[in-house]
Amino acid sequence: MQKEEEKAGKPLVFISGDCGDLGTPNIELKNFPDGEKYVRLPILSQCEGREVTLVHRCYPEQDKSIIQLLLMIAALKSSKAKKIIAVVPYLPYARQDKIWKEGETKSSETICSLIKGAGCDLLVTFDCHFIKREGTVHYGGLAIENLTMKDALLGHYLKNMPQALVAAPDKGANYMVVMHGGQSMKKVRGEYSEGSTAVRPVESLEMEFDVGGKDVILIDDMIAGGGTMIRAIKECRKKGAKSVVCCATHGLLLGSALADMLGAGASEVAVSDTILTSISKVPIKAALGKFL
Ligand code: R5P
């Protein structure tokens, strides 16, 4: 007998094991003995002719998670699902969207074309680094709906300090502050550091607006090593800000990033739970409502 949801044309939702906060997990993810990835969608036979949504976090262990994602999308494609939507709250490899040095590649395009090639019709993600606005775009052949956590993150602070000044530490995050009357700083990264880690430290950060005596809320799409936020916090402190708090959609929080931000003078740091961290104070579930 056909299930009620199927008759009503409701999408079938597949939830990965680390997304228990977004629904009940119903996917088997294991390793083969050699470490390669095994995926199984036990209710795959119900997908034919239906819209399906797959929810899968791809951080940490990005490489492993992306392979799992591609395999699961391929399985859905083989099931003759009508439309395949993949919800990946934080999209890895989104940061290299430009060629900085001859011989590099745009990882962001490669990842998107792989997701498209596996059979995905729509990727839903949050504050994707190379998009820099909310809404739907096509990139690497893939349709992407870029949701934003900016209002929820800023709301986390503004509810207690409505007079605070909102600012972004670089122009890329300007779309996160404009609707709140905020401004953005001008960040310039330098050359790659020596060594085997590909990192271009922040070379300069200029702030052309006044923060003197103000409470400042800094917001960005992500905090990785923390270099950007630390420079911005120090700049605000140097220019006389009364207090500084920070927030970002994605908290990679590498190494001592969190401690260093607090040490630089931030009184609080908050991130969403696109990546599950100890400071994921702003949940994404409500924003995903129509997909779950
Ligand atoms: C870059 O432009 C992004 O918007 C972030 O500002 C950046 O990725 C943060 O990285 P980090 O925390 O390592 O400075």
CSV table of C-alpha atoms and ligand atoms in Angstrom, one decimal, residues 95 129 132 169-170 172-173 187 189 199-200 202 220-230 253-254 257 261, ligand 1:
chain,number,residue,atom,x,y,z
A,95,ARG,CA,37.3,28.9,-0.5
A,129,HIS,CA,32.1,31.5,0.4
A,132,LYS,CA,28.6,36.3,-1.3
A,169,PRO,CA,36.0,42.1,8.7
A,170,ASP,CA,36.1,42.1,4.9
A,172,GLY,CA,33.2,39.5,1.0
A,173,ALA,CA,30.9,39.5,4.0
A,187,LYS,CA,41.2,43.1,4.2
A,189,ARG,CA,45.9,38.8,2.2
A,199,VAL,CA,47.9,29.6,3.9
A,200,ARG,CA,48.0,33.3,3.0
A,202,VAL,CA,46.1,38.6,6.5
A,220,ASP,CA,31.8,36.8,8.8
A,221,ASP,CA,30.9,33.7,6.7
A,222,MET,CA,33.5,31.6,8.5
A,223,ILE,CA,36.1,31.5,11.2
A,224,ALA,CA,38.9,29.2,10.2
A,225,GLY,CA,42.3,29.9,11.7
A,226,GLY,CA,40.8,33.1,13.2
A,227,GLY,CA,43.4,35.4,11.6
A,228,THR,CA,40.7,37.6,10.1
A,229,MET,CA,38.7,38.0,13.2
A,230,ILE,CA,41.7,38.5,15.4
A,253,LEU,CA,37.9,27.1,14.7
A,254,LEU,CA,41.2,25.7,13.8
A,257,ALA,CA,41.5,30.3,17.0
A,261,MET,CA,39.9,35.7,19.6
B,1,R5P,C1,37.5,34.9,3.6
B,1,R5P,O1,37.5,35.8,2.9
B,1,R5P,C2,36.4,34.5,4.6
B,1,R5P,O2,35.3,35.3,4.4
B,1,R5P,C3,36.9,34.5,6.0
B,1,R5P,O3,37.2,35.8,6.3
B,1,R5P,C4,38.1,33.7,6.1
B,1,R5P,O4,38.0,32.5,5.4
B,1,R5P,C5,38.4,33.4,7.5
B,1,R5P,O5,39.6,32.7,7.6
B,1,R5P,P1,40.5,32.9,8.9
B,1,R5P,O6,39.7,32.7,10.1
B,1,R5P,O7,41.5,31.8,8.7
B,1,R5P,O8,41.1,34.2,8.8
